[in-house]
CSV table of C-alpha atoms in Angstrom, one decimal:
chain,number,residue,atom,x,y,z
A,1371,UNK,CA,7.0,40.5,71.4
A,1372,UNK,CA,4.3,40.8,68.9
A,1373,UNK,CA,5.2,41.7,65.2
A,1374,UNK,CA,2.5,43.4,63.2
A,1375,UNK,CA,2.6,44.5,59.6
A,1376,UNK,CA,1.5,48.0,59.1
A,1377,UNK,CA,-1.1,48.5,56.4
A,1378,UNK,CA,1.4,50.3,54.2
A,1379,UNK,CA,4.0,47.4,54.4
A,1380,UNK,CA,1.2,44.9,53.6
A,1381,UNK,CA,0.2,46.9,50.6
A,1382,UNK,CA,3.8,47.1,49.3
A,1383,UNK,CA,4.3,43.3,49.8
A,1384,UNK,CA,1.1,42.5,48.0
A,1385,UNK,CA,2.1,44.8,45.1
A,1386,UNK,CA,5.5,43.1,44.9
A,1387,UNK,CA,3.9,39.6,44.9
A,1388,UNK,CA,1.5,40.7,42.2
A,1389,UNK,CA,4.2,42.2,40.0
A,1390,UNK,CA,6.4,39.1,40.5
A,1391,UNK,CA,3.6,36.7,39.3
A,1392,UNK,CA,3.0,38.8,36.2
A,1393,UNK,CA,6.6,38.8,35.3
A,1394,UNK,CA,6.9,35.0,35.7
A,1395,UNK,CA,3.9,34.4,33.4
A,1396,UNK,CA,5.2,36.8,30.9
A,1397,UNK,CA,8.6,35.2,30.7
A,1398,UNK,CA,7.3,31.6,30.3
A,1399,UNK,CA,7.3,30.9,26.5
A,1400,UNK,CA,4.8,28.1,27.0
A,1401,UNK,CA,2.2,30.7,28.0
A,1402,UNK,CA,2.8,33.0,25.1
A,1403,UNK,CA,0.7,33.3,22.0
A,1404,UNK,CA,2.5,33.5,18.6
A,1405,UNK,CA,1.7,37.3,18.7
A,1406,UNK,CA,3.2,37.7,22.1
A,1407,UNK,CA,0.0,37.7,24.1
A,1408,UNK,CA,-0.9,35.4,26.9
A,1409,UNK,CA,-2.8,32.1,26.9
A,1410,UNK,CA,-4.9,33.1,29.8
A,1411,UNK,CA,-6.1,29.6,30.7
A,1412,UNK,CA,-3.3,27.4,29.4
A,1413,UNK,CA,-1.3,25.7,32.1
A,1414,UNK,CA,2.4,25.4,31.6
A,1415,UNK,CA,3.6,22.0,30.6
A,1416,UNK,CA,6.6,20.1,31.6
A,1417,UNK,CA,7.9,16.8,30.3
A,1418,UNK,CA,10.1,16.3,33.3
A,1419,UNK,CA,8.0,13.7,35.1
A,1420,UNK,CA,7.9,11.5,32.0
A,1421,UNK,CA,11.7,11.2,31.9
A,1422,UNK,CA,11.8,9.3,35.2
A,1423,UNK,CA,9.2,6.7,33.9
A,1424,UNK,CA,10.7,4.2,31.6
A,1425,UNK,CA,7.5,2.2,30.9
A,1426,UNK,CA,6.8,1.7,27.2
A,1427,UNK,CA,3.8,3.8,26.5
A,1428,UNK,CA,1.9,6.2,24.2
A,1429,UNK,CA,-0.3,8.6,26.0
A,1430,UNK,CA,-2.4,11.2,24.2
A,1431,UNK,CA,-5.6,13.0,25.0
A,1432,UNK,CA,-7.5,10.4,22.9
A,1433,UNK,CA,-5.6,7.1,23.4
A,1434,UNK,CA,-3.4,5.5,26.1
A,1435,UNK,CA,-1.4,2.4,25.4
A,1436,UNK,CA,0.7,1.0,28.2
A,1437,UNK,CA,3.0,-2.0,27.6
A,1438,UNK,CA,2.6,-3.1,31.2
A,1439,UNK,CA,-1.2,-3.6,30.7
A,1440,UNK,CA,-0.5,-6.5,28.4
A,1441,UNK,CA,-1.6,-7.2,24.9
A,1442,UNK,CA,0.1,-4.1,23.5
A,1443,UNK,CA,2.8,-4.8,20.9
A,1444,UNK,CA,5.6,-2.3,20.9
A,1445,UNK,CA,8.0,-2.4,18.1
A,1446,UNK,CA,10.7,-0.5,16.2
A,1447,UNK,CA,11.5,-0.8,12.5
A,1448,UNK,CA,14.2,0.7,10.4
A,1449,UNK,CA,12.6,1.6,7.0
A,1450,UNK,CA,14.1,3.7,4.2
A,1451,UNK,CA,16.3,5.8,6.5
A,1452,UNK,CA,13.6,6.3,9.1
A,1453,UNK,CA,12.9,4.8,12.4
A,1454,UNK,CA,9.3,3.8,12.8
A,1455,UNK,CA,7.8,3.1,16.3
A,1456,UNK,CA,4.6,1.2,16.4
A,1457,UNK,CA,2.2,0.4,19.3
A,1458,UNK,CA,-0.7,-1.9,18.6
A,1459,UNK,CA,-3.4,-3.0,21.0
A,1460,UNK,CA,-4.0,-6.5,19.8
A,1461,UNK,CA,-7.4,-6.7,21.5
A,1462,UNK,CA,-8.9,-3.6,20.0
A,1463,UNK,CA,-6.7,-3.0,16.9
A,1464,UNK,CA,-5.9,0.5,18.0
A,1465,UNK,CA,-2.6,1.4,16.4
A,1466,UNK,CA,-0.1,4.3,16.8
A,1467,UNK,CA,2.7,4.8,14.4
A,1468,UNK,CA,5.4,7.4,14.8
A,1469,UNK,CA,8.1,7.9,12.3
A,1470,UNK,CA,11.3,10.1,12.4
A,1471,UNK,CA,14.7,10.1,10.6
A,1472,UNK,CA,17.0,7.3,11.7
A,1473,UNK,CA,19.8,8.4,13.9
A,1474,UNK,CA,17.9,11.2,15.6
A,1475,UNK,CA,19.5,12.9,18.6
A,1476,UNK,CA,18.1,14.7,21.6
A,1477,UNK,CA,16.2,17.8,20.5
A,1478,UNK,CA,13.6,18.8,17.9
A,1479,UNK,CA,12.7,16.1,15.3
A,1480,UNK,CA,12.9,17.0,11.7
A,1481,UNK,CA,9.8,15.8,9.7
A,1482,UNK,CA,8.1,13.8,12.4
A,1483,UNK,CA,5.0,11.8,11.4
A,1484,UNK,CA,2.3,10.4,13.5
A,1485,UNK,CA,-0.7,8.2,12.5
A,1486,UNK,CA,-3.3,6.9,14.9
A,1487,UNK,CA,-5.6,4.1,13.6
A,1488,UNK,CA,-4.4,4.7,10.1
A,1489,UNK,CA,-5.2,8.4,10.1
A,1490,UNK,CA,-2.3,10.9,9.8
A,1491,UNK,CA,-2.2,13.4,12.7
A,1492,UNK,CA,-1.0,16.9,12.0
A,1493,UNK,CA,1.9,17.9,14.3
A,1494,UNK,CA,3.3,21.2,15.5
A,1495,UNK,CA,6.5,19.6,16.7
A,1496,UNK,CA,8.1,16.5,18.2
A,1497,UNK,CA,11.1,16.6,20.5
A,1498,UNK,CA,13.3,13.8,21.6
A,1499,UNK,CA,13.7,14.6,25.2
A,1500,UNK,CA,15.8,11.7,26.1
A,1501,UNK,CA,17.5,9.1,24.0
A,1502,UNK,CA,19.9,6.3,24.9
A,1503,UNK,CA,20.6,2.7,23.9
A,1504,UNK,CA,17.7,1.4,26.0
A,1505,UNK,CA,15.0,3.7,24.6
A,1506,UNK,CA,13.6,7.0,23.5
A,1507,UNK,CA,11.4,9.6,25.2
A,1508,UNK,CA,9.5,11.8,22.8
A,1509,UNK,CA,7.2,14.8,23.4
A,1510,UNK,CA,4.7,15.3,20.6
A,1511,UNK,CA,2.8,18.5,20.2
A,1512,UNK,CA,-0.3,18.9,18.0
A,1513,UNK,CA,-1.5,22.3,16.7
A,1514,UNK,CA,-4.2,22.5,19.4
A,1515,UNK,CA,-1.4,22.7,21.9
A,1516,UNK,CA,-2.0,19.1,23.2
A,1517,UNK,CA,1.0,17.0,24.2
A,1518,UNK,CA,1.4,13.3,23.7
A,1519,UNK,CA,4.1,11.1,25.1
A,1520,UNK,CA,5.8,8.3,23.3
A,1521,UNK,CA,8.3,6.2,25.3
A,1522,UNK,CA,9.7,3.1,23.7
A,1523,UNK,CA,12.3,1.4,25.9
A,1524,UNK,CA,13.9,-2.0,26.5
A,1525,UNK,CA,13.8,-3.2,22.9
B,492,UNK,CA,8.6,22.9,12.1
B,493,UNK,CA,7.9,21.8,8.6
B,494,UNK,CA,4.3,21.0,8.0
B,495,UNK,CA,3.4,17.4,7.0
B,496,UNK,CA,3.7,17.3,3.3
B,497,UNK,CA,1.2,15.3,1.2
B,498,UNK,CA,4.0,13.0,0.1
B,499,UNK,CA,5.2,12.3,3.6
B,500,UNK,CA,1.7,11.7,4.8
B,501,UNK,CA,1.2,9.4,1.9
B,502,UNK,CA,4.4,7.6,2.8
B,503,UNK,CA,3.2,7.2,6.4
B,504,UNK,CA,-0.2,5.9,5.3
B,505,UNK,CA,1.6,3.5,3.0
B,506,UNK,CA,3.7,2.2,5.9
B,507,UNK,CA,0.5,1.6,7.9
B,508,UNK,CA,-1.1,-0.2,5.0
B,509,UNK,CA,2.0,-2.1,3.8
B,510,UNK,CA,1.4,-4.9,6.2
B,511,UNK,CA,-2.3,-5.0,5.5
B,512,UNK,CA,-1.9,-6.4,2.0
B,513,UNK,CA,-1.8,-10.1,3.0
B,514,UNK,CA,-3.5,-13.2,1.6
B,515,UNK,CA,-6.4,-13.0,4.0
B,516,UNK,CA,-6.9,-9.7,5.7
B,517,UNK,CA,-9.8,-10.9,7.9
B,518,UNK,CA,-7.9,-13.9,9.2
B,519,UNK,CA,-4.8,-11.8,9.8
B,520,UNK,CA,-6.4,-9.0,11.8
B,521,UNK,CA,-9.8,-10.1,13.1
B,522,UNK,CA,-9.0,-13.1,15.3
B,523,UNK,CA,-9.0,-12.4,19.0
B,524,UNK,CA,-11.3,-9.4,18.7
B,525,UNK,CA,-15.0,-9.0,19.5
B,526,UNK,CA,-17.9,-6.6,19.3
B,527,UNK,CA,-17.0,-3.0,18.5
B,528,UNK,CA,-13.3,-3.8,18.2
B,529,UNK,CA,-14.0,-6.6,15.7
B,530,UNK,CA,-16.3,-4.3,13.7
B,531,UNK,CA,-13.7,-1.5,13.8
B,532,UNK,CA,-11.0,-3.9,12.6
B,533,UNK,CA,-13.1,-4.9,9.6
B,534,UNK,CA,-13.9,-1.2,8.9
B,535,UNK,CA,-10.2,-0.4,8.9
B,536,UNK,CA,-8.7,-3.3,7.0
B,537,UNK,CA,-11.5,-4.2,4.5
B,538,UNK,CA,-11.9,-0.8,2.8
B,539,UNK,CA,-11.8,-0.3,-0.9
B,540,UNK,CA,-8.5,0.9,-2.2
B,541,UNK,CA,-10.1,2.6,-5.2
B,542,UNK,CA,-13.6,3.6,-6.0
B,543,UNK,CA,-15.3,3.6,-9.4
B,544,UNK,CA,-16.3,6.9,-10.8
B,545,UNK,CA,-20.0,7.5,-10.1
B,546,UNK,CA,-20.7,7.9,-13.8
B,547,UNK,CA,-19.2,4.4,-14.4
B,548,UNK,CA,-20.8,2.4,-11.7
B,549,UNK,CA,-23.7,1.3,-13.8
B,550,UNK,CA,-21.4,-0.1,-16.5
B,551,UNK,CA,-19.2,-1.7,-13.9
B,552,UNK,CA,-22.2,-3.5,-12.3
B,553,UNK,CA,-23.5,-4.6,-15.7
B,554,UNK,CA,-20.1,-5.9,-16.7
B,555,UNK,CA,-19.5,-7.7,-13.3
B,556,UNK,CA,-22.9,-9.4,-13.5
B,557,UNK,CA,-22.1,-10.5,-17.0
B,558,UNK,CA,-18.7,-11.9,-16.0
B,559,UNK,CA,-20.3,-13.8,-13.0
B,560,UNK,CA,-22.6,-15.5,-15.5
B,561,UNK,CA,-26.0,-13.9,-15.5
B,562,UNK,CA,-27.3,-10.3,-15.8
B,563,UNK,CA,-30.2,-10.2,-13.4
B,564,UNK,CA,-32.2,-7.7,-11.4
B,565,UNK,CA,-30.5,-7.7,-8.0
B,566,UNK,CA,-33.7,-7.2,-6.1
B,567,UNK,CA,-36.3,-9.3,-8.0
B,568,UNK,CA,-33.9,-11.9,-9.3
B,569,UNK,CA,-35.6,-11.7,-12.7
B,570,UNK,CA,-33.6,-11.3,-15.9
B,571,UNK,CA,-33.5,-7.6,-16.5
B,572,UNK,CA,-36.3,-6.5,-18.8
B,573,UNK,CA,-35.6,-5.3,-22.3
B,574,UNK,CA,-32.3,-3.6,-22.7
B,575,UNK,CA,-30.2,-4.1,-19.6
B,576,UNK,CA,-28.3,-1.0,-20.5
B,577,UNK,CA,-31.3,1.1,-19.4
B,578,UNK,CA,-31.4,-0.6,-15.9
B,579,UNK,CA,-31.0,1.6,-12.8
B,580,UNK,CA,-28.5,1.6,-9.9
B,581,UNK,CA,-29.7,1.8,-6.4
B,582,UNK,CA,-27.8,1.7,-3.1
B,583,UNK,CA,-28.6,-1.1,-0.7
B,584,UNK,CA,-28.0,1.6,1.8
B,585,UNK,CA,-29.0,4.7,-0.2
B,586,UNK,CA,-26.4,7.5,-0.1
B,587,UNK,CA,-29.0,10.0,1.2
B,588,UNK,CA,-29.2,8.1,4.5
B,589,UNK,CA,-25.6,9.2,5.0
B,590,UNK,CA,-26.4,12.9,4.2
B,591,UNK,CA,-24.7,14.1,7.5
B,592,UNK,CA,-21.4,12.5,6.5
B,593,UNK,CA,-20.5,13.9,3.1
B,594,UNK,CA,-17.3,11.7,2.9
B,595,UNK,CA,-19.3,8.5,3.5
B,596,UNK,CA,-22.2,9.7,1.3
B,597,UNK,CA,-19.9,10.1,-1.6
B,598,UNK,CA,-18.1,6.8,-1.1
B,599,UNK,CA,-21.1,4.6,-0.5
B,600,UNK,CA,-22.6,5.8,-3.8
B,601,UNK,CA,-19.5,4.5,-5.6
B,602,UNK,CA,-18.9,1.3,-3.6
B,603,UNK,CA,-19.8,-1.6,-5.8
B,604,UNK,CA,-20.4,-3.9,-2.8
B,605,UNK,CA,-23.3,-1.6,-1.7
B,606,UNK,CA,-24.9,-1.1,-5.1
B,607,UNK,CA,-27.6,-3.0,-6.9
B,608,UNK,CA,-28.6,-3.1,-10.5
B,609,UNK,CA,-32.3,-3.2,-10.9
B,610,UNK,CA,-35.3,-2.5,-13.2
B,611,UNK,CA,-35.9,1.3,-13.4
B,612,UNK,CA,-39.5,0.7,-12.3
B,613,UNK,CA,-38.4,-1.1,-9.1
B,614,UNK,CA,-35.8,1.6,-8.4
B,615,UNK,CA,-38.5,4.2,-8.8
B,616,UNK,CA,-40.9,2.3,-6.5
B,617,UNK,CA,-38.2,1.7,-4.0
B,618,UNK,CA,-36.7,5.3,-3.9
B,619,UNK,CA,-34.8,5.0,-0.6
B,620,UNK,CA,-37.1,2.6,1.3
B,621,UNK,CA,-35.3,0.0,3.5
B,622,UNK,CA,-35.3,-3.7,2.7
B,623,UNK,CA,-37.6,-5.7,4.9
B,624,UNK,CA,-40.7,-7.9,4.8
B,625,UNK,CA,-43.7,-6.3,3.1
B,626,UNK,CA,-46.2,-8.9,4.3
B,627,UNK,CA,-47.1,-9.6,0.7
B,628,UNK,CA,-44.9,-12.7,0.6
B,629,UNK,CA,-41.6,-13.2,-0.9
B,630,UNK,CA,-40.8,-12.5,-4.5
B,631,UNK,CA,-43.1,-9.5,-5.0
B,632,UNK,CA,-40.5,-6.8,-5.1
B,633,UNK,CA,-41.4,-3.2,-5.4
B,634,UNK,CA,-44.8,-3.7,-4.0
B,635,UNK,CA,-44.0,-2.0,-0.7
B,636,UNK,CA,-46.0,1.1,-0.5
B,637,UNK,CA,-48.2,1.2,2.6
B,638,UNK,CA,-47.0,-2.2,3.8
B,639,UNK,CA,-44.9,-2.3,6.9
B,640,UNK,CA,-42.1,-3.8,8.9
B,641,UNK,CA,-41.9,-2.1,12.3
B,642,UNK,CA,-44.7,0.1,11.0
B,643,UNK,CA,-42.6,1.7,8.2
B,644,UNK,CA,-42.8,1.3,4.5
B,645,UNK,CA,-40.3,-1.1,3.0
B,646,UNK,CA,-39.4,-3.2,0.0
B,647,UNK,CA,-39.0,-6.9,0.0
B,648,UNK,CA,-36.5,-8.7,-2.3
B,649,UNK,CA,-36.9,-12.2,-3.7
B,650,UNK,CA,-36.0,-14.9,-1.2
B,651,UNK,CA,-33.0,-16.1,-3.1
B,652,UNK,CA,-31.4,-12.7,-2.9
B,653,UNK,CA,-32.3,-11.8,0.7
B,654,UNK,CA,-29.0,-13.1,2.0
B,655,UNK,CA,-27.0,-11.2,-0.6
B,656,UNK,CA,-28.8,-8.0,0.4
B,657,UNK,CA,-28.3,-8.7,4.2
B,658,UNK,CA,-24.6,-9.1,3.6
B,659,UNK,CA,-24.4,-5.8,1.7
B,660,UNK,CA,-26.2,-4.1,4.6
B,661,UNK,CA,-23.7,-5.7,7.1
B,662,UNK,CA,-21.0,-4.3,4.9
B,663,UNK,CA,-22.4,-0.8,4.8
B,664,UNK,CA,-23.1,-0.8,8.5
B,665,UNK,CA,-19.5,-1.8,9.1
B,666,UNK,CA,-17.6,0.4,6.7
B,667,UNK,CA,-19.9,3.4,6.7
B,668,UNK,CA,-21.4,3.8,10.2
B,669,UNK,CA,-22.9,7.3,10.0
B,670,UNK,CA,-22.8,9.3,13.3
B,671,UNK,CA,-26.3,10.6,12.5
B,672,UNK,CA,-28.4,8.7,10.1
B,673,UNK,CA,-30.8,10.5,7.8
B,674,UNK,CA,-34.1,9.5,6.2
B,675,UNK,CA,-35.3,5.9,6.5
B,676,UNK,CA,-31.8,5.1,7.7
B,677,UNK,CA,-32.8,6.3,11.1
B,678,UNK,CA,-35.2,3.5,11.4
B,679,UNK,CA,-32.8,0.8,10.4
B,680,UNK,CA,-29.6,2.0,12.0
B,681,UNK,CA,-28.8,3.6,15.4
B,682,UNK,CA,-26.2,6.3,15.8
B,683,UNK,CA,-23.6,4.1,17.5
B,684,UNK,CA,-20.3,2.6,16.3
B,685,UNK,CA,-21.6,-0.8,17.3
B,686,UNK,CA,-23.9,-2.6,16.8
B,687,UNK,CA,-25.1,0.2,14.5
B,688,UNK,CA,-28.0,-2.0,13.2
B,689,UNK,CA,-31.1,-1.7,15.4
B,690,UNK,CA,-31.8,-5.0,17.1
B,691,UNK,CA,-35.0,-5.9,15.3
B,692,UNK,CA,-33.5,-5.1,11.9
B,693,UNK,CA,-30.3,-6.9,12.8
B,694,UNK,CA,-32.4,-10.0,13.7
B,695,UNK,CA,-34.3,-9.8,10.4
B,696,UNK,CA,-31.1,-9.5,8.3
B,697,UNK,CA,-29.4,-12.3,10.3
B,698,UNK,CA,-32.4,-14.5,9.4
B,699,UNK,CA,-32.0,-13.6,5.7
B,700,UNK,CA,-28.3,-14.2,6.0
B,701,UNK,CA,-28.8,-17.7,7.5
B,702,UNK,CA,-31.7,-18.7,5.2
B,703,UNK,CA,-29.9,-17.6,2.0
B,704,UNK,CA,-26.2,-18.6,2.5
B,705,UNK,CA,-23.5,-17.3,0.2
B,706,UNK,CA,-23.8,-18.9,-3.2
B,707,UNK,CA,-21.1,-19.5,-5.8
B,708,UNK,CA,-22.5,-16.7,-8.0
B,709,UNK,CA,-22.3,-14.3,-5.1
B,710,UNK,CA,-18.7,-15.3,-4.5
B,711,UNK,CA,-17.9,-14.8,-8.2
B,712,UNK,CA,-19.5,-11.3,-8.1
B,713,UNK,CA,-17.6,-10.5,-4.9
B,714,UNK,CA,-14.3,-11.5,-6.5
B,715,UNK,CA,-15.0,-9.4,-9.6
B,716,UNK,CA,-15.8,-6.4,-7.3
B,717,UNK,CA,-12.6,-7.1,-5.4
B,718,UNK,CA,-10.6,-6.9,-8.7
B,719,UNK,CA,-12.2,-3.6,-9.5
B,720,UNK,CA,-12.0,-1.8,-6.2
B,721,UNK,CA,-9.5,-3.8,-4.2
B,722,UNK,CA,-11.6,-5.2,-1.4
B,723,UNK,CA,-14.1,-8.0,-0.8
B,724,UNK,CA,-17.2,-7.9,1.3
B,725,UNK,CA,-15.9,-9.7,4.5
B,726,UNK,CA,-19.4,-11.0,5.1
B,727,UNK,CA,-19.3,-12.9,1.8
B,728,UNK,CA,-15.7,-14.2,2.2
B,729,UNK,CA,-16.2,-14.9,5.9
B,730,UNK,CA,-20.0,-15.3,6.5
B,731,UNK,CA,-19.5,-16.4,10.1
B,732,UNK,CA,-18.4,-12.9,11.0
B,733,UNK,CA,-22.0,-11.8,11.0
B,734,UNK,CA,-22.8,-14.2,13.8
B,735,UNK,CA,-20.0,-12.6,15.9
B,736,UNK,CA,-21.3,-9.1,15.4
B,737,UNK,CA,-25.1,-9.4,15.2
B,738,UNK,CA,-26.0,-13.1,15.7
B,739,UNK,CA,-25.8,-15.9,18.2
B,740,UNK,CA,-22.1,-15.3,18.9
B,741,UNK,CA,-22.4,-11.5,19.3
B,742,UNK,CA,-19.8,-10.3,21.8
B,743,UNK,CA,-17.7,-13.4,21.6
B,744,UNK,CA,-14.1,-13.4,20.4
B,745,UNK,CA,-13.8,-14.2,16.7
B,746,UNK,CA,-11.8,-17.2,15.9
B,747,UNK,CA,-11.9,-18.3,12.2
B,748,UNK,CA,-12.9,-21.9,11.6
B,749,UNK,CA,-14.8,-22.3,14.9
B,750,UNK,CA,-18.1,-21.9,13.1
B,751,UNK,CA,-19.1,-23.3,9.6
B,752,UNK,CA,-19.0,-20.6,7.0
B,753,UNK,CA,-22.6,-21.0,6.2
B,754,UNK,CA,-25.4,-22.3,8.4
B,755,UNK,CA,-26.3,-25.9,7.6
B,756,UNK,CA,-22.8,-26.7,6.4
B,757,UNK,CA,-20.8,-29.4,8.1
B,758,UNK,CA,-18.7,-27.8,10.9
B,759,UNK,CA,-15.0,-27.7,9.9
B,760,UNK,CA,-12.9,-30.7,10.9
B,761,UNK,CA,-10.3,-29.9,13.6
B,762,UNK,CA,-7.4,-28.2,11.7
B,763,UNK,CA,-3.8,-29.1,12.1
B,764,UNK,CA,-1.7,-26.5,13.9
B,765,UNK,CA,-0.4,-25.2,10.6
B,766,UNK,CA,-3.9,-24.9,9.1
B,767,UNK,CA,-5.1,-23.1,12.3
B,768,UNK,CA,-2.3,-20.5,12.3
B,769,UNK,CA,-3.8,-17.7,14.2
B,770,UNK,CA,-2.1,-14.3,14.8
B,771,UNK,CA,-0.8,-13.3,18.2
B,772,UNK,CA,-3.4,-12.0,20.6
B,773,UNK,CA,-3.5,-10.6,24.1
B,774,UNK,CA,-5.1,-13.5,26.0
B,775,UNK,CA,-4.9,-17.3,25.6
B,776,UNK,CA,-6.5,-20.2,27.4
B,777,UNK,CA,-5.0,-23.7,27.7
B,778,UNK,CA,-7.7,-24.9,25.4
B,779,UNK,CA,-6.1,-22.9,22.6
B,780,UNK,CA,-3.2,-25.4,22.7
B,781,UNK,CA,-0.7,-23.3,20.7
B,782,UNK,CA,0.6,-19.8,20.5
B,783,UNK,CA,1.5,-19.1,16.9
B,784,UNK,CA,4.5,-16.7,16.7
B,785,UNK,CA,3.0,-14.8,13.9
B,786,UNK,CA,1.3,-11.5,13.4
B,787,UNK,CA,0.6,-9.2,10.4
B,788,UNK,CA,2.5,-6.5,12.3
B,789,UNK,CA,5.7,-8.6,12.5
B,790,UNK,CA,8.1,-9.7,9.7
B,791,UNK,CA,7.9,-13.4,8.9
B,792,UNK,CA,11.6,-13.9,9.4
B,793,UNK,CA,11.7,-12.9,13.0
B,794,UNK,CA,13.6,-14.9,15.7
B,795,UNK,CA,11.7,-15.2,19.0
B,796,UNK,CA,12.2,-15.6,22.7
B,797,UNK,CA,9.6,-16.4,25.3
B,798,UNK,CA,10.4,-15.2,28.8
B,799,UNK,CA,14.0,-14.8,27.6
B,800,UNK,CA,14.3,-18.4,26.2
B,801,UNK,CA,15.0,-18.8,22.5
B,802,UNK,CA,12.2,-20.5,20.5
B,803,UNK,CA,13.2,-22.3,17.3
B,804,UNK,CA,9.8,-23.4,16.1
B,805,UNK,CA,6.9,-21.1,14.9
B,806,UNK,CA,4.6,-22.4,17.6
B,807,UNK,CA,4.7,-22.6,21.4
B,808,UNK,CA,2.8,-25.3,23.2
B,809,UNK,CA,0.7,-23.5,25.8
B,810,UNK,CA,1.0,-26.5,28.1
B,811,UNK,CA,4.6,-25.6,28.6
B,812,UNK,CA,3.7,-22.2,30.0
B,813,UNK,CA,2.2,-21.5,33.4
B,814,UNK,CA,-0.9,-19.4,33.9
B,815,UNK,CA,-0.2,-15.7,34.1
B,816,UNK,CA,1.8,-13.2,32.1
B,817,UNK,CA,4.6,-14.0,29.7
B,818,UNK,CA,6.8,-11.8,27.6
B,819,UNK,CA,7.4,-12.5,23.9
B,820,UNK,CA,10.2,-10.7,22.1
B,821,UNK,CA,11.2,-10.8,18.4
B,822,UNK,CA,14.1,-9.5,16.4
B,823,UNK,CA,15.1,-9.2,12.8
B,824,UNK,CA,18.0,-7.4,11.2
B,825,UNK,CA,15.9,-4.2,10.9
B,826,UNK,CA,13.2,-4.5,13.6
B,827,UNK,CA,12.5,-5.6,17.1
B,828,UNK,CA,9.5,-5.7,19.4
B,829,UNK,CA,7.9,-7.1,22.5
B,830,UNK,CA,4.5,-8.1,23.8
B,831,UNK,CA,3.1,-9.3,27.1
B,832,UNK,CA,0.4,-12.0,26.8
B,833,UNK,CA,-1.8,-13.5,29.5
B,834,UNK,CA,-2.5,-17.2,29.8
B,835,UNK,CA,-5.7,-18.2,31.6
B,836,UNK,CA,-6.7,-21.6,32.8
C-alpha cells in the first residue's frame, strides 16, 4: 500500500521543522550575542571531545604544541600561590605559559593569565573542564570568541 | 570575568622573564635552534630591558665612548672634530626605515646598540643612506652621493669600523624586523622574519663582519651599553651567530663553541663535558656524546629520570641510550615536567 503525504501535511511538517530549528538556535547560549541577538555564522562549540584525549597539548588558532611530537617540554610550577603551566618547543623556542590560582577546582578560573611567546594574551574566560590527580583540561576563550585547549597530564 | 589587570599582566611577564636572567642568555636559549627559530630566540631573549630617553642618547653615547677609552666618530673613525658635544647621533638603521611599525621606530631611535655618534657634517651627508661600498675606496666616509652599491646611493665607513657597523645591522635586523620597510630600508631588507637582510647585503655585511672582527674596544663599548640598557649585542658577544644566520653555516643548528668566535682565531679546543654544558634540546646524535640535564626553563635542583630510571649525575652518556625516543622527567619540591627527546644515529 502506498503512503503519500498530502501537500497540506508536508507544509505543516516543514513549518514544524523550521520552527524547531529556530527554537534550538535561540536557546543555545553559545550562539547569542551579549545583546541577545544571534551570531549568525558562529558554530556552536563543545569541549566534550577534548576530555577523552589525555595527550599533553596546547592547541590554539595560532599555535599547536603536542607533547607526543617530541621536543616539547611540559611542566608545572607552583609559584606564589599560583599554578603555572608551561609548554616550550625546544626547537623553535615557542612558549606558552598559563597561570591560575593554586588549588583550582572544576569550573571557571578566577584571574587566569596566558602568555604566548612572552606576550600576554587577553582572555574572556578560562574554565577547568576536568581536573584530577593525573592532569587538568582547560578551555580558554579569547575576546574574539576563539577557543584554545590546554591539557597537562601525567606529570 | 575580571579583565587582566596591568599588575597581573606584569607579574606574568615577570614569570616568563624570570628564567631569562641568566649568566649567558645566548648560550642558554640559542643552542639547538637554527634559521628563523634561532633569530626569533635572539629577538626574544636579547632585548633591552630599559631604553634611554631620546633626549639623552647623545650624552649616553658620548659618555660610553669616553668610558671605553676614546671619543671617536663611529663612521669615519677619526677623533670627533672640535667640541664633541656638538656631534650628531645617527641610527645604523635609521628610525624612518621603520616608519610602518611605530613601536619599533620609537625603540630603535633609543637603542644604543643601533646608534652612532658622528660628525654633524657626515650625519648631514648620510641622512638615511645605507652603509655599503661607495667605490671611492675605504676611509672616505660621507662621500657617497651618486656612488652606488646595487645601484643605490650609500655611505662607506672606514675599514676598521665596518665590522662594528655590520654587527649593529645584524642586531637591528634581528630585534626590529619591520614587516614593511620604508625608505632605503626597502633596498637593504626584505619584509620577511628571516633572513630579513637581502642576500647581496647580507653577503656584504658578512664580509665586513669577518674582515673586521670584534675588537676589545667594541667589547668594552658593548659592556657599557649593556649596563645602561640591560642587553648586549649578541653578535658582539657571540660573533659566530652571524655565520649561522647569514653566513657559511646558515640553516645549521647553532652549537656554541663549534666555531671560533672571530674568523682567523684558533678554533676552540675540545671542551670538557662541564665546559660544554648545553641546554636540553629536541634531537641528539651519538656524536653529541652527552645529554646535559639542564635547561633555562627548569630549576637547577631538579632530580631526573630517563625512561623511568633515576639519574644521579647531571649528564647522560648518549652511548647508553638506543636510537629513538626517550622520556626525560624532572621533579623538585614545587615543580615537575617531562620531555620526549629523539636520538639519531
